[in-house]
Coordinates of C-alpha atoms and ligand atoms in Angstrom, one line a residue:
X1 CA 35.7 160.8 187.3
X2 CA 31.9 160.5 187.8
X3 CA 30.8 161.9 191.1
X4 CA 29.1 159.6 193.6
X5 CA 26.1 161.9 193.9
X6 CA 25.6 161.7 190.1
X7 CA 26.0 157.9 190.3
X8 CA 23.4 157.7 193.0
X9 CA 21.0 159.8 190.9
X10 CA 21.5 157.8 187.8
X11 CA 21.0 154.5 189.6
X12 CA 17.8 155.8 191.2
X13 CA 16.6 156.8 187.7
X14 CA 16.9 153.2 186.3
X15 CA 13.5 152.0 187.5
X16 CA 11.9 155.1 185.9
X17 CA 13.7 154.1 182.7
X18 CA 12.3 150.7 183.0
X19 CA 8.7 152.0 183.5
X20 CA 9.1 154.2 180.4
X21 CA 10.3 151.1 178.5
X22 CA 7.3 149.1 179.6
X23 CA 5.0 151.9 178.8
X24 CA 6.5 152.3 175.3
X25 CA 5.9 148.6 174.6
X26 CA 2.3 148.9 175.8
X27 CA 1.8 151.9 173.5
X28 CA 3.3 150.1 170.5
X29 CA 1.2 147.0 171.1
X30 CA -2.0 149.0 171.5
X31 CA -1.5 150.5 168.0
X32 CA -0.5 147.3 166.3
X33 CA -1.5 143.9 167.6
X34 CA -3.8 144.4 170.6
X35 CA -7.4 143.2 170.1
X36 CA -10.0 146.0 170.2
X37 CA -11.4 144.9 173.6
X38 CA -8.0 145.1 175.2
X39 CA -8.2 148.9 175.3
X40 CA -9.8 149.2 178.7
X41 CA -7.3 147.1 180.6
X42 CA -4.4 148.6 178.7
X43 CA -5.6 152.1 179.7
X44 CA -5.8 151.0 183.3
X45 CA -2.3 149.5 183.2
X46 CA -0.9 152.6 181.5
X47 CA -2.4 154.9 184.2
X48 CA -0.9 152.7 187.0
X49 CA 2.5 152.9 185.4
X50 CA 2.2 156.7 185.0
X51 CA 1.4 156.9 188.8
X52 CA 4.4 154.7 189.7
X53 CA 6.6 156.9 187.5
X54 CA 5.3 160.0 189.2
X55 CA 6.0 158.6 192.7
X56 CA 9.6 157.6 191.7
X57 CA 10.2 161.0 190.1
X58 CA 9.2 162.8 193.3
X59 CA 11.6 160.7 195.3
X60 CA 14.5 162.0 193.2
X61 CA 14.1 165.5 194.3
X62 CA 16.9 165.5 196.9
X63 CA 19.4 163.6 194.7
X64 CA 18.8 166.1 191.9
X65 CA 19.4 169.0 194.2
X66 CA 22.7 167.4 195.4
X67 CA 24.0 167.0 191.8
X68 CA 22.8 170.5 190.9
X69 CA 25.1 171.9 193.7
X70 CA 28.2 170.1 192.4
X71 CA 30.9 172.5 191.1
X72 CA 31.9 172.4 187.4
X73 CA 29.2 170.2 185.9
X74 CA 29.9 169.0 182.4
X75 CA 27.5 169.2 179.5
X76 CA 26.2 165.7 180.1
X77 CA 25.6 166.2 183.8
X78 CA 23.9 169.5 183.1
X79 CA 21.7 167.7 180.6
X80 CA 20.7 165.0 183.1
X81 CA 19.8 167.6 185.7
X82 CA 17.9 169.8 183.1
X83 CA 15.7 166.9 181.9
X84 CA 14.9 165.7 185.4
X85 CA 14.2 169.2 186.8
X86 CA 11.8 169.8 184.0
X87 CA 9.8 166.6 184.7
X88 CA 9.8 167.1 188.4
X89 CA 8.7 170.7 188.1
X90 CA 5.6 169.5 186.1
X91 CA 4.6 167.1 188.8
X92 CA 5.2 169.6 191.6
X93 CA 3.2 172.4 189.9
X94 CA 0.3 170.5 188.4
X95 CA -1.9 169.0 191.2
X96 CA -2.7 165.3 190.9
X97 CA -6.5 166.1 190.8
X98 CA -6.0 168.2 187.6
X99 CA -3.9 165.5 186.0
X100 CA -6.5 162.9 186.9
X101 CA -9.3 165.0 185.4
X102 CA -7.3 165.6 182.2
X103 CA -6.6 161.9 182.0
X104 CA -10.3 161.0 182.4
X105 CA -11.7 163.6 180.1
X106 CA -9.2 162.9 177.3
X107 CA -9.7 159.1 177.5
X108 CA -13.4 159.7 176.9
X109 CA -13.0 162.5 174.4
X110 CA -10.8 160.4 172.1
X111 CA -13.6 157.9 171.7
X112 CA -16.3 160.6 171.3
X113 CA -14.1 162.4 168.7
X114 CA -13.9 159.2 166.6
X115 CA -17.7 159.1 166.5
X116 CA -18.0 162.8 165.8
X117 CA -15.5 162.6 163.0
X118 CA -17.3 159.6 161.5
X119 CA -20.6 161.5 161.6
X120 CA -18.9 164.7 160.7
X121 CA -20.8 166.4 163.6
X122 CA -18.9 168.9 165.6
X123 CA -21.7 169.3 168.1
X124 CA -21.0 165.9 169.6
X125 CA -17.4 166.8 170.3
X126 CA -18.0 170.4 171.3
X127 CA -18.6 169.9 175.1
X128 CA -15.5 167.8 175.4
X129 CA -13.3 170.3 173.6
X130 CA -14.7 173.0 175.9
X131 CA -13.8 171.0 178.9
X132 CA -10.3 170.2 177.6
X133 CA -9.6 173.9 176.8
X134 CA -10.7 174.8 180.2
X135 CA -8.4 172.2 181.8
X136 CA -5.5 173.2 179.7
X137 CA -6.0 176.8 180.7
X138 CA -5.9 175.7 184.3
X139 CA -2.7 173.7 183.6
X140 CA -1.1 176.7 182.0
X141 CA -1.9 178.8 185.1
X142 CA -0.3 176.3 187.4
X143 CA 2.9 176.2 185.3
X144 CA 3.4 180.0 185.8
X145 CA 4.2 181.1 182.2
X146 CA 5.9 184.2 181.1
X147 CA 4.1 186.2 178.4
X148 CA 1.3 184.4 176.6
X149 CA -0.4 181.6 178.5
X150 CA 0.0 179.4 175.5
X151 CA 3.8 179.5 176.2
X152 CA 3.3 177.1 179.1
X153 CA 1.6 174.6 176.8
X154 CA 4.2 175.0 174.0
X155 CA 7.0 174.3 176.5
X156 CA 5.4 170.9 177.3
X157 CA 6.1 169.7 173.8
X158 CA 9.1 171.8 172.8
X159 CA 11.4 173.0 175.7
X160 CA 11.4 176.8 176.0
X161 CA 9.4 177.5 172.8
X162 CA 7.4 180.7 173.0
X163 CA 4.8 182.4 170.8
X164 CA 7.4 184.9 169.9
X165 CA 9.6 182.2 168.4
X166 CA 6.7 180.7 166.5
X167 CA 5.3 184.1 165.3
X168 CA 8.8 185.1 164.0
X169 CA 9.2 181.7 162.3
X170 CA 5.8 181.9 160.5
X171 CA 6.1 185.6 159.5
X172 CA 9.3 184.7 157.6
X173 CA 7.9 181.6 156.2
X174 CA 4.3 182.0 155.2
X175 CA 4.3 185.0 152.8
X176 CA 7.3 183.6 150.9
X177 CA 5.7 180.1 150.8
X178 CA 2.5 181.7 149.4
X179 CA 4.5 183.3 146.6
X180 CA 6.2 180.0 145.6
X181 CA 2.9 178.2 145.8
X182 CA 1.2 180.7 143.5
X183 CA 3.9 180.4 140.9
X184 CA 3.9 176.6 141.1
X185 CA 0.2 176.4 140.8
X186 CA 0.2 178.5 137.7
X187 CA 3.0 176.5 136.1
X188 CA 3.0 172.9 134.7
X189 CA 6.1 171.2 136.1
X190 CA 4.6 170.1 139.5
X191 CA 1.2 168.6 138.8
X192 CA -1.8 168.8 141.1
X193 CA -3.0 165.3 140.2
X194 CA -1.2 162.3 138.7
X195 CA -2.4 159.0 137.2
X196 CA -0.1 157.0 139.5
X197 CA -2.4 158.1 142.4
X198 CA -5.1 155.8 141.2
X199 CA -3.0 152.7 140.3
X200 CA -3.4 149.8 142.6
X201 CA -0.4 147.8 143.9
X202 CA 0.0 144.3 145.2
X203 CA 0.8 144.3 148.9
X204 CA 3.6 141.7 148.6
X205 CA 5.3 143.8 145.9
X206 CA 5.0 146.9 148.0
X207 CA 6.5 145.2 151.0
X208 CA 9.5 144.3 148.9
X209 CA 9.8 147.9 147.9
X210 CA 9.8 149.0 151.5
X211 CA 12.4 146.4 152.5
X212 CA 14.6 147.7 149.8
X213 CA 14.1 151.3 151.1
X214 CA 15.2 150.1 154.5
X215 CA 18.3 148.7 152.9
X216 CA 19.0 151.9 151.0
X217 CA 18.7 153.9 154.2
X218 CA 21.0 151.4 155.9
X219 CA 18.7 150.7 158.8
X220 CA 20.9 148.6 161.2
X221 CA 19.8 144.9 161.1
X222 CA 18.5 143.5 164.4
X223 CA 17.6 146.8 165.9
X224 CA 14.1 147.5 164.5
X225 CA 10.8 146.0 163.5
X226 CA 8.4 147.3 160.9
X227 CA 4.7 146.6 161.3
X228 CA 1.4 148.0 160.0
X229 CA -0.9 150.6 161.6
X230 CA -3.6 153.1 160.5
X231 CA -1.4 156.1 161.3
X232 CA 2.3 155.3 160.9
X233 CA 4.5 156.1 163.9
X234 CA 7.8 155.3 165.6
X235 CA 8.3 154.2 169.2
X236 CA 11.8 153.9 170.6
X237 CA 12.1 151.2 173.2
X238 CA 15.8 151.5 173.8
X239 CA 18.9 152.6 171.9
X240 CA 19.0 149.2 170.2
X241 CA 15.3 148.5 169.7
X242 CA 13.0 150.8 167.7
X243 CA 9.6 150.0 166.2
X244 CA 8.2 151.7 163.1
X245 CA 5.0 151.2 161.2
X246 CA 3.6 152.0 157.8
X247 CA 0.3 151.5 156.1
X248 CA -0.8 149.7 152.9
X249 CA -3.9 151.3 151.4
X250 CA -3.6 149.4 148.1
X251 CA -3.2 152.4 145.8
X252 CA -0.9 155.3 145.2
X253 CA 2.3 153.5 146.3
X254 CA 4.2 156.6 147.4
X255 CA 2.1 156.9 150.6
X256 CA 3.3 153.6 152.0
X257 CA 6.9 154.3 150.9
X258 CA 7.2 157.8 152.3
X259 CA 5.7 156.7 155.6
X260 CA 8.6 154.2 155.8
X261 CA 11.2 156.9 155.0
X262 CA 9.7 159.4 157.4
X263 CA 9.6 156.9 160.3
X264 CA 13.1 155.7 159.5
X265 CA 14.2 159.3 160.0
X266 CA 12.8 159.2 163.6
X267 CA 14.2 155.7 164.1
X268 CA 17.8 156.6 163.1
X269 CA 17.8 159.4 165.6
X270 CA 17.0 157.0 168.4
X271 CA 19.4 154.4 167.2
X272 CA 22.3 156.7 166.8
X273 CA 22.3 158.1 170.3
X274 CA 25.6 157.4 172.1
X275 CA 25.4 154.0 173.8
X276 CA 26.9 155.4 177.0
X277 CA 23.7 157.4 177.6
X278 CA 21.6 154.2 177.8
X279 CA 19.2 154.0 180.8
X280 CA 19.8 157.7 181.6
X281 CA 17.3 160.6 181.4
X282 CA 19.0 161.9 178.3
X283 CA 18.8 158.6 176.3
X284 CA 16.2 160.0 173.9
X285 CA 15.7 162.7 171.2
X286 CA 15.8 166.2 172.7
X287 CA 12.4 167.4 171.5
X288 CA 9.5 166.7 169.2
X289 CA 10.6 169.5 166.8
X290 CA 14.2 168.1 166.5
X291 CA 12.8 164.6 166.1
X292 CA 10.5 165.9 163.3
X293 CA 13.4 167.6 161.6
X294 CA 15.0 164.1 161.2
X295 CA 12.0 162.5 159.7
X296 CA 11.3 165.5 157.4
X297 CA 15.0 165.6 156.3
X298 CA 14.9 162.0 155.1
X299 CA 11.3 162.1 153.8
X300 CA 11.4 165.4 151.9
X301 CA 14.9 166.7 151.4
X302 CA 16.5 163.3 150.7
X303 CA 13.5 161.2 149.7
X304 CA 11.6 163.6 147.4
X305 CA 14.8 164.8 145.6
X306 CA 15.6 164.1 142.0
X307 CA 18.7 162.2 142.9
X308 CA 16.9 159.9 145.3
X309 CA 14.2 159.2 142.7
X310 CA 17.0 158.3 140.2
X311 CA 18.7 156.1 142.8
X312 CA 15.6 154.0 143.6
X313 CA 13.9 154.1 140.2
X314 CA 15.4 150.8 138.9
X315 CA 14.4 149.1 142.1
X316 CA 10.9 150.5 141.8
X317 CA 10.7 149.2 138.2
X318 CA 11.7 145.7 139.2
X319 CA 8.9 145.4 141.8
X320 CA 6.1 147.5 140.5
X321 CA 5.3 146.4 137.0
X322 CA 2.6 149.1 136.5
X323 CA 5.5 151.6 136.4
X324 CA 6.5 150.6 132.9
X325 CA 5.5 153.6 130.7
X326 CA 6.4 156.0 133.5
X327 CA 9.9 157.3 133.2
X328 CA 12.0 158.6 136.1
X329 CA 10.9 162.2 135.5
X330 CA 7.2 161.2 135.7
X331 CA 7.8 159.3 139.0
X332 CA 9.6 162.4 140.3
X333 CA 6.6 164.5 139.4
X334 CA 4.3 162.1 141.1
X335 CA 6.4 162.2 144.2
X336 CA 6.2 166.0 144.2
X337 CA 2.6 166.8 143.3
X338 CA 1.5 170.2 144.7
X339 CA -2.2 170.5 145.6
X340 CA -3.9 172.6 148.3
X341 CA -5.8 169.9 150.3
X342 CA -8.1 170.3 153.3
X343 CA -6.4 167.4 155.0
X344 CA -3.1 168.1 156.8
X345 CA -1.6 164.6 156.6
X346 CA -2.1 164.6 152.8
X347 CA -0.4 168.0 152.4
X348 CA 2.7 168.5 150.3
X349 CA 5.9 170.4 151.2
X350 CA 4.6 173.7 150.0
X351 CA 1.2 173.7 151.7
X352 CA 2.0 171.8 154.9
X353 CA 3.0 174.8 157.1
X354 CA -0.3 176.6 156.3
X355 CA -2.2 173.8 158.0
X356 CA 0.0 174.3 161.1
X357 CA -0.3 178.0 161.1
X358 CA -4.1 177.7 161.1
X359 CA -4.1 175.3 164.1
X360 CA -1.5 177.5 165.9
X361 CA -3.6 180.6 165.5
X362 CA -6.7 178.9 166.7
X363 CA -5.0 177.2 169.7
X364 CA -3.5 180.5 170.8
X365 CA -6.9 182.2 170.7
X366 CA -8.6 179.3 172.5
X367 CA -6.0 179.3 175.4
X368 CA -6.2 183.1 175.8
X369 CA -10.0 182.9 175.7
X370 CA -10.2 185.1 172.6
X371 CA -12.4 182.7 170.8
X372 CA -15.2 180.4 171.9
X373 CA -15.1 176.7 171.1
X374 CA -18.4 177.0 169.3
X375 CA -16.9 179.5 166.8
X376 CA -13.9 177.3 166.0
X377 CA -15.4 175.4 163.0
X378 CA -16.3 178.6 161.1
X379 CA -12.9 180.2 162.0
X380 CA -11.2 177.1 160.7
X381 CA -13.0 177.2 157.4
X382 CA -12.5 180.9 157.0
X383 CA -8.8 180.6 157.6
X384 CA -8.5 177.6 155.3
X385 CA -10.0 179.6 152.5
X386 CA -7.8 182.6 153.3
X387 CA -4.6 180.6 153.4
X388 CA -5.1 177.9 150.8
X389 CA -8.2 179.0 148.8
X390 CA -10.2 175.9 149.7
X391 CA -13.2 175.2 151.8
X392 CA -13.6 172.0 153.7
X393 CA -16.8 170.2 152.6
X394 CA -17.5 168.9 156.1
X395 CA -16.4 169.0 159.7
X396 CA -14.6 165.7 159.3
X397 CA -12.6 167.3 156.5
X398 CA -12.1 170.4 158.6
X399 CA -12.0 170.9 162.4
X400 CA -12.5 167.3 163.3
X401 CA -9.7 165.8 161.2
X402 CA -6.9 165.5 163.8
X403 CA -6.8 163.4 167.0
X404 CA -4.6 165.8 168.9
X405 CA -7.2 168.0 170.7
X406 CA -9.2 165.1 171.9
X407 CA -6.0 163.8 173.6
X408 CA -5.4 167.1 175.2
X409 CA -2.4 167.8 172.9
X410 CA -2.8 171.6 172.6
X411 CA 0.6 173.1 171.8
X412 CA 1.8 170.1 169.8
X413 CA 1.1 171.2 166.2
X414 CA 3.8 173.9 165.9
X415 CA 6.5 171.2 166.4
X416 CA 5.7 169.9 162.9
X417 CA 6.6 173.2 161.3
X418 CA 9.7 173.5 163.6
X419 CA 10.7 170.2 162.1
X420 CA 10.4 171.5 158.5
X421 CA 12.3 174.7 159.3
X422 CA 15.0 172.8 161.2
X423 CA 15.4 170.2 158.4
X424 CA 16.4 173.0 156.0
X425 CA 18.7 174.7 158.5
X426 CA 20.4 171.3 158.8
X427 CA 20.6 171.0 155.0
X428 CA 22.5 174.2 154.7
X429 CA 24.8 173.4 157.6
X430 CA 25.5 169.9 156.3
X431 CA 26.3 171.1 152.8
X432 CA 29.3 172.9 154.3
X433 CA 30.8 169.6 155.3
X434 CA 29.5 167.0 152.7
X435 CA 28.2 167.0 149.2
X436 CA 24.7 165.9 149.8
X437 CA 23.7 165.7 146.1
X438 CA 26.5 163.3 145.2
X439 CA 26.1 161.3 148.4
X440 CA 22.4 160.7 147.4
X441 CA 23.0 160.1 143.7
X442 CA 25.8 157.6 144.4
X443 CA 23.8 155.9 147.1
X444 CA 26.3 156.8 149.8
X445 CA 23.6 157.6 152.4
X446 CA 25.9 156.5 155.1
X447 CA 27.7 159.9 154.7
X448 CA 24.4 161.6 155.7
X449 CA 23.8 159.2 158.6
X450 CA 27.3 159.8 160.0
X451 CA 26.9 163.5 159.7
X452 CA 23.6 163.5 161.6
X453 CA 25.0 161.1 164.2
X454 CA 28.0 163.4 164.9
X455 CA 26.1 166.7 165.0
X456 CA 22.7 165.7 166.5
X457 CA 22.0 162.1 167.3
X458 CA 24.8 161.1 169.6
X459 CA 23.9 163.8 172.2
X460 CA 20.4 162.5 172.8
X461 CA 18.8 165.1 175.1
X462 CA 22.1 166.4 176.5
X463 CA 21.4 169.7 174.9
X464 CA 18.0 171.4 174.9
X465 CA 16.6 172.1 171.3
X466 CA 17.7 175.8 171.7
X467 CA 21.2 174.9 173.0
X468 CA 21.6 172.4 170.2
X469 CA 20.7 175.0 167.6
X470 CA 23.0 177.6 169.2
X471 CA 25.9 175.1 168.9
X472 CA 25.1 174.2 165.3
X473 CA 23.8 177.4 163.8
X474 CA 24.4 180.2 166.3
X475 CA 20.7 181.0 165.7
X476 CA 17.3 179.4 166.3
X477 CA 14.2 178.4 164.2
X478 CA 15.3 180.5 161.2
X479 CA 12.8 180.1 158.3
X480 CA 15.1 181.5 155.5
X481 CA 16.9 178.2 154.7
X482 CA 13.5 176.5 154.2
X483 CA 12.4 179.3 151.9
X484 CA 15.7 179.0 149.9
X485 CA 15.3 175.2 149.7
X486 CA 11.7 175.5 148.4
X487 CA 12.7 178.2 145.9
X488 CA 15.6 176.1 144.6
X489 CA 13.5 173.0 144.2
X490 CA 10.2 174.4 142.9
X491 CA 11.2 177.6 141.0
X492 CA 14.6 176.9 139.3
Ligands
ZN1 ZN1 7.0 162.4 162.4

């Protein structure tokens, strides 16, 4: 029987849910259909919504405390309290003046960063990055971290994540990945370039391919939209309305297709959360890392597999006439090219985590004050050469390539590698219950969806990312399964 204190808390939360809902639609619209000049008023409206949300959150303090004191809370109730306490704690510890300053600086810095990247001139962006690092250091101080100050910032993106977790993960992953990469680079099975990269496609044909992909993955009709944006993304509006995007660059068709598969992975997580959690604080994915494990699982482990290539090959042939002359094996090789590249978003499965390690090391040093902003470009290039043997030709190909820092997102990057690591942990766990290979080769992807729903999706944010892993694996952020997956795929 639900307690009345809990009911009271949940009903006071509903307006906050609605504000989040509105804010998500604003965000989606900004990236898809809003005319350029709308940016200023949209920014104003978003800031007002954020303030309203903050006010409402603070009003929940006593209701939260009442529920916290109830005896014998179940997992769901504990989850609700955990999520709300975290949000409230942030607003209580970080003073509004600091939030406002961060908001102002990052709004301007994002615009400045675009110009700096276009001109490939770090000097233009440097004063903004200096200011942002200083503000993030102050934010970390306010949040009273344990251990490294970067822990406070990591926790904002991945609950309870610490530098110890990330260091342990990379130290088990990076040397092994390097060995695999070296072997692949000296072999001839996985090419570093492919003629299909240069072939142009017709956009209508590609849209048909993408619609068929949505059908293969069994995206539930009437619960999603797919639109176009420069950088593909997913925004969940509710448990029955998710928006994804892809891009059409006109050549190298795999980019558009894999964006769709990746974003579907995010979308399915949101859509398969138990309906009874709707309008509550736990009606969302539990963290960025767990979210990314879903997109990576579908994109890489399913989508870039031999069996998936075989499954979709006839469909590809029927829509993309230029594929005649390229057999299934050739298309598989094109899907799985391996090439150290200075650009993170163009990286393959084997090199991707090196890009994250580099950013993680730099952020950790910046936050601790162990490196000056002015030295970041040379540190970046030096690490890129050490890790991947390549030297960015310009700042736009190096330190200026990502939007994250300009938006104040320091501590975000590691969640991408967490996603990769978790996706392979899931693979090994899933294989104890279902035969993934035959499910994919027979097109029975529903088996995979049902497994993910039962073990991860349905809970929403009821369990923290660490609790969820504890329940599923009895251990956390373990890199070994990813190493085994990469060895199996690339070396056998
Ligand atoms: Zn993603």
